[in-house]
Amino acid sequence: MKKLILGLMILGSISAFANGRGQVASKDRVGEKTATVQMIAYSTGGLQLDATNSILDFGNLKAYNGEAKSTVIKVSEDSIPQGQQSNLTVVTEGNAELTNANGNDKLNVAISFDKDGSETNKNITLDSTKKLESVDIYGKIDKSTANNAPVGQYKGQFTVTAYYNL
């Protein structure tokens, strides 16, 4: 009888050990937490910004009437696949300076995409059938400041930036 009980105990131990192992394997995930990782990617194309013949000419400052002067830049994207589109933003600095050749006298010029001088960002959508858009850029000088500017030739420049809206 002792042998039978001893045998049953050994068999029970093996059975309990096997069951315990199975339970340990299922308990590996107790308290499990998960997190989601977002993925993104982008593919740039053939974005071009051309200001080759663009100039804001204010003319004779003594006769300047305060109206905004304009020029045109060209924004293009030549790698848009058929049926797709590119969303772009074109940005100006908002202000620029014209500096007299003497280097001391400066005129502030408000730069924008509208005549009022308030729009410094412009959103553009190009697609496979419309790969180019001409964008007007306006510059405006305060009339009184321009009319009272010291004698001399004034020059300046500003930067326009285009980028993809990803």
mmCIF file of C-alpha atoms in Angstrom:
data_model
loop_
_atom_site.group_PDB
_atom_site.id
_atom_site.type_symbol
_atom_site.label_atom_id
_atom_site.label_comp_id
_atom_site.label_asym_id
_atom_site.label_seq_id
_atom_site.Cartn_x
_atom_site.Cartn_y
_atom_site.Cartn_z
ATOM 1 C CA MET A 1 0.000 0.000 0.000
ATOM 2 C CA LYS A 2 2.889 2.311 0.773
ATOM 3 C CA LYS A 3 4.224 1.669 -2.714
ATOM 4 C CA LEU A 4 0.830 2.440 -4.214
ATOM 5 C CA ILE A 5 0.549 5.689 -2.281
ATOM 6 C CA LEU A 6 4.150 6.576 -3.139
ATOM 7 C CA GLY A 7 3.450 5.820 -6.800
ATOM 8 C CA LEU A 8 0.295 7.916 -6.774
ATOM 9 C CA MET A 9 2.196 10.754 -5.110
ATOM 10 C CA ILE A 10 4.913 10.627 -7.781
ATOM 11 C CA LEU A 11 2.281 10.457 -10.524
ATOM 12 C CA GLY A 12 0.412 13.346 -8.895
ATOM 13 C CA SER A 13 3.620 15.365 -8.663
ATOM 14 C CA ILE A 14 4.408 14.817 -12.322
ATOM 15 C CA SER A 15 0.858 15.731 -13.226
ATOM 16 C CA ALA A 16 0.926 18.827 -11.009
ATOM 17 C CA PHE A 17 4.330 19.820 -12.400
ATOM 18 C CA ALA A 18 3.069 19.481 -15.975
ATOM 19 C CA ASN A 19 -0.090 21.416 -15.171
ATOM 20 C CA GLY A 20 1.946 24.028 -13.342
ATOM 21 C CA ARG A 21 4.189 24.488 -16.353
ATOM 22 C CA GLY A 22 1.181 24.971 -18.572
ATOM 23 C CA GLN A 23 -0.227 27.473 -16.131
ATOM 24 C CA VAL A 24 3.063 29.330 -15.895
ATOM 25 C CA ALA A 25 3.098 29.623 -19.677
ATOM 26 C CA SER A 26 -0.383 31.143 -19.651
ATOM 27 C CA LYS A 27 0.578 33.443 -16.755
ATOM 28 C CA ASP A 28 3.440 34.982 -18.806
ATOM 29 C CA ARG A 29 0.961 37.605 -20.006
ATOM 30 C CA VAL A 30 -0.528 38.549 -16.653
ATOM 31 C CA GLY A 31 -0.520 42.323 -16.343
ATOM 32 C CA GLU A 32 0.262 42.684 -20.036
ATOM 33 C CA LYS A 33 0.087 46.207 -21.478
ATOM 34 C CA THR A 34 0.176 47.225 -25.121
ATOM 35 C CA ALA A 35 1.106 50.415 -26.918
ATOM 36 C CA THR A 36 0.439 51.520 -30.460
ATOM 37 C CA VAL A 37 3.265 53.030 -32.445
ATOM 38 C CA GLN A 38 2.256 55.312 -35.290
ATOM 39 C CA MET A 39 4.216 55.218 -38.528
ATOM 40 C CA ILE A 40 4.561 57.891 -41.160
ATOM 41 C CA ALA A 41 6.600 58.379 -44.295
ATOM 42 C CA TYR A 42 6.769 60.870 -47.090
ATOM 43 C CA SER A 43 8.028 61.016 -50.598
ATOM 44 C CA THR A 44 9.196 64.322 -51.979
ATOM 45 C CA GLY A 45 8.829 65.186 -55.599
ATOM 46 C CA GLY A 46 9.956 67.790 -58.034
ATOM 47 C CA LEU A 47 8.875 70.957 -56.210
ATOM 48 C CA GLN A 48 10.149 74.089 -57.952
ATOM 49 C CA LEU A 49 9.836 77.771 -57.075
ATOM 50 C CA ASP A 50 10.813 80.220 -59.790
ATOM 51 C CA ALA A 51 11.275 83.955 -59.272
ATOM 52 C CA THR A 52 13.622 84.421 -62.251
ATOM 53 C CA ASN A 53 12.093 87.600 -63.686
ATOM 54 C CA SER A 54 10.273 88.736 -60.567
ATOM 55 C CA ILE A 55 10.886 92.269 -59.389
ATOM 56 C CA LEU A 56 8.867 94.733 -57.347
ATOM 57 C CA ASP A 57 9.501 98.122 -58.911
ATOM 58 C CA PHE A 58 8.192 101.010 -56.808
ATOM 59 C CA GLY A 59 9.491 103.605 -59.256
ATOM 60 C CA ASN A 60 10.004 107.205 -58.146
ATOM 61 C CA LEU A 61 9.396 107.209 -54.381
ATOM 62 C CA LYS A 62 8.531 110.938 -54.414
ATOM 63 C CA ALA A 63 5.588 110.117 -56.713
ATOM 64 C CA TYR A 64 4.641 106.784 -55.085
ATOM 65 C CA ASN A 65 0.897 106.713 -54.359
ATOM 66 C CA GLY A 66 0.896 104.048 -51.618
ATOM 67 C CA GLU A 67 -0.640 101.308 -53.753
ATOM 68 C CA ALA A 68 0.726 97.780 -53.573
ATOM 69 C CA LYS A 69 3.056 96.760 -56.396
ATOM 70 C CA SER A 70 3.032 93.171 -57.559
ATOM 71 C CA THR A 71 5.131 90.539 -59.249
ATOM 72 C CA VAL A 72 4.610 86.864 -60.022
ATOM 73 C CA ILE A 73 6.452 83.740 -58.965
ATOM 74 C CA LYS A 74 5.798 80.278 -60.345
ATOM 75 C CA VAL A 75 5.279 77.195 -58.188
ATOM 76 C CA SER A 76 5.447 73.830 -59.920
ATOM 77 C CA GLU A 77 5.606 70.138 -59.092
ATOM 78 C CA ASP A 78 6.564 67.902 -62.002
ATOM 79 C CA SER A 79 6.405 64.471 -60.386
ATOM 80 C CA ILE A 80 2.744 64.096 -59.413
ATOM 81 C CA PRO A 81 1.401 60.673 -60.483
ATOM 82 C CA GLN A 82 -1.845 60.497 -62.447
ATOM 83 C CA GLY A 83 -4.863 61.000 -60.185
ATOM 84 C CA GLN A 84 -2.870 62.315 -57.221
ATOM 85 C CA GLN A 85 -2.242 65.801 -55.867
ATOM 86 C CA SER A 86 0.327 67.748 -53.873
ATOM 87 C CA ASN A 87 -0.705 70.212 -51.207
ATOM 88 C CA LEU A 88 1.824 73.001 -50.852
ATOM 89 C CA THR A 89 2.254 76.151 -48.807
ATOM 90 C CA VAL A 90 4.113 79.212 -50.025
ATOM 91 C CA VAL A 91 5.328 81.611 -47.322
ATOM 92 C CA THR A 92 6.804 85.119 -47.287
ATOM 93 C CA GLU A 93 8.696 86.768 -44.452
ATOM 94 C CA GLY A 94 5.988 89.431 -44.184
ATOM 95 C CA ASN A 95 8.380 92.369 -44.250
ATOM 96 C CA ALA A 96 11.440 93.385 -46.200
ATOM 97 C CA GLU A 97 13.667 96.445 -46.406
ATOM 98 C CA LEU A 98 14.746 98.689 -49.212
ATOM 99 C CA THR A 99 18.113 100.184 -48.338
ATOM 100 C CA ASN A 100 19.542 103.359 -49.827
ATOM 101 C CA ALA A 101 22.906 102.987 -51.564
ATOM 102 C CA ASN A 102 24.422 105.005 -48.685
ATOM 103 C CA GLY A 103 23.449 102.097 -46.380
ATOM 104 C CA ASN A 104 21.868 104.362 -43.763
ATOM 105 C CA ASP A 105 18.348 104.993 -45.034
ATOM 106 C CA LYS A 106 15.878 102.127 -45.034
ATOM 107 C CA LEU A 107 12.254 101.723 -46.042
ATOM 108 C CA ASN A 108 10.003 98.996 -44.667
ATOM 109 C CA VAL A 109 8.073 97.044 -47.306
ATOM 110 C CA ALA A 110 5.077 94.901 -46.324
ATOM 111 C CA ILE A 111 5.222 91.689 -48.382
ATOM 112 C CA SER A 112 2.126 89.517 -48.838
ATOM 113 C CA PHE A 113 -0.022 87.478 -51.198
ATOM 114 C CA ASP A 114 -2.851 90.025 -51.117
ATOM 115 C CA LYS A 115 -3.030 93.771 -51.759
ATOM 116 C CA ASP A 116 -3.987 94.467 -48.142
ATOM 117 C CA GLY A 117 -0.698 93.094 -46.830
ATOM 118 C CA SER A 118 -2.192 90.557 -44.443
ATOM 119 C CA GLU A 119 -1.752 87.183 -46.168
ATOM 120 C CA THR A 120 1.797 85.860 -45.712
ATOM 121 C CA ASN A 121 0.922 82.170 -46.318
ATOM 122 C CA LYS A 122 -0.736 80.779 -49.421
ATOM 123 C CA ASN A 123 -1.942 77.201 -49.808
ATOM 124 C CA ILE A 124 -1.774 75.657 -53.265
ATOM 125 C CA THR A 125 -2.994 72.332 -54.603
ATOM 126 C CA LEU A 126 -1.326 70.982 -57.714
ATOM 127 C CA ASP A 127 -2.227 67.726 -59.453
ATOM 128 C CA SER A 128 -1.255 65.650 -62.462
ATOM 129 C CA THR A 129 -3.173 67.964 -64.827
ATOM 130 C CA LYS A 130 -2.274 71.260 -63.089
ATOM 131 C CA LYS A 131 1.451 71.101 -62.356
ATOM 132 C CA LEU A 132 2.130 74.857 -62.279
ATOM 133 C CA GLU A 133 0.543 77.833 -60.551
ATOM 134 C CA SER A 134 1.463 81.490 -60.856
ATOM 135 C CA VAL A 135 1.301 83.304 -57.522
ATOM 136 C CA ASP A 136 1.028 87.083 -57.157
ATOM 137 C CA ILE A 137 3.201 88.672 -54.490
ATOM 138 C CA TYR A 138 2.553 92.225 -53.362
ATOM 139 C CA GLY A 139 4.772 94.808 -51.750
ATOM 140 C CA LYS A 140 3.570 98.020 -50.167
ATOM 141 C CA ILE A 141 5.392 100.989 -48.622
ATOM 142 C CA ASP A 142 3.766 103.596 -46.423
ATOM 143 C CA LYS A 143 3.018 106.492 -48.825
ATOM 144 C CA SER A 144 4.217 109.287 -46.531
ATOM 145 C CA THR A 145 7.447 107.442 -45.710
ATOM 146 C CA ALA A 146 8.122 106.738 -49.390
ATOM 147 C CA ASN A 147 7.364 110.330 -50.493
ATOM 148 C CA ASN A 148 9.737 111.711 -47.840
ATOM 149 C CA ALA A 149 12.554 109.206 -48.412
ATOM 150 C CA PRO A 150 16.039 110.704 -48.766
ATOM 151 C CA VAL A 151 17.439 110.937 -52.287
ATOM 152 C CA GLY A 152 19.167 107.837 -53.599
ATOM 153 C CA GLN A 153 18.681 104.461 -55.159
ATOM 154 C CA TYR A 154 17.093 101.843 -52.906
ATOM 155 C CA LYS A 155 17.550 98.100 -53.254
ATOM 156 C CA GLY A 156 16.453 95.074 -51.311
ATOM 157 C CA GLN A 157 15.237 91.533 -51.514
ATOM 158 C CA PHE A 158 13.115 89.035 -49.649
ATOM 159 C CA THR A 159 12.715 85.283 -49.518
ATOM 160 C CA VAL A 160 9.731 83.209 -50.554
ATOM 161 C CA THR A 161 9.610 79.589 -49.388
ATOM 162 C CA ALA A 162 7.482 76.711 -50.673
ATOM 163 C CA TYR A 163 7.054 73.379 -48.902
ATOM 164 C CA TYR A 164 4.864 70.289 -48.933
ATOM 165 C CA ASN A 165 1.990 70.015 -46.451
ATOM 166 C CA LEU A 166 2.633 66.505 -45.190
#
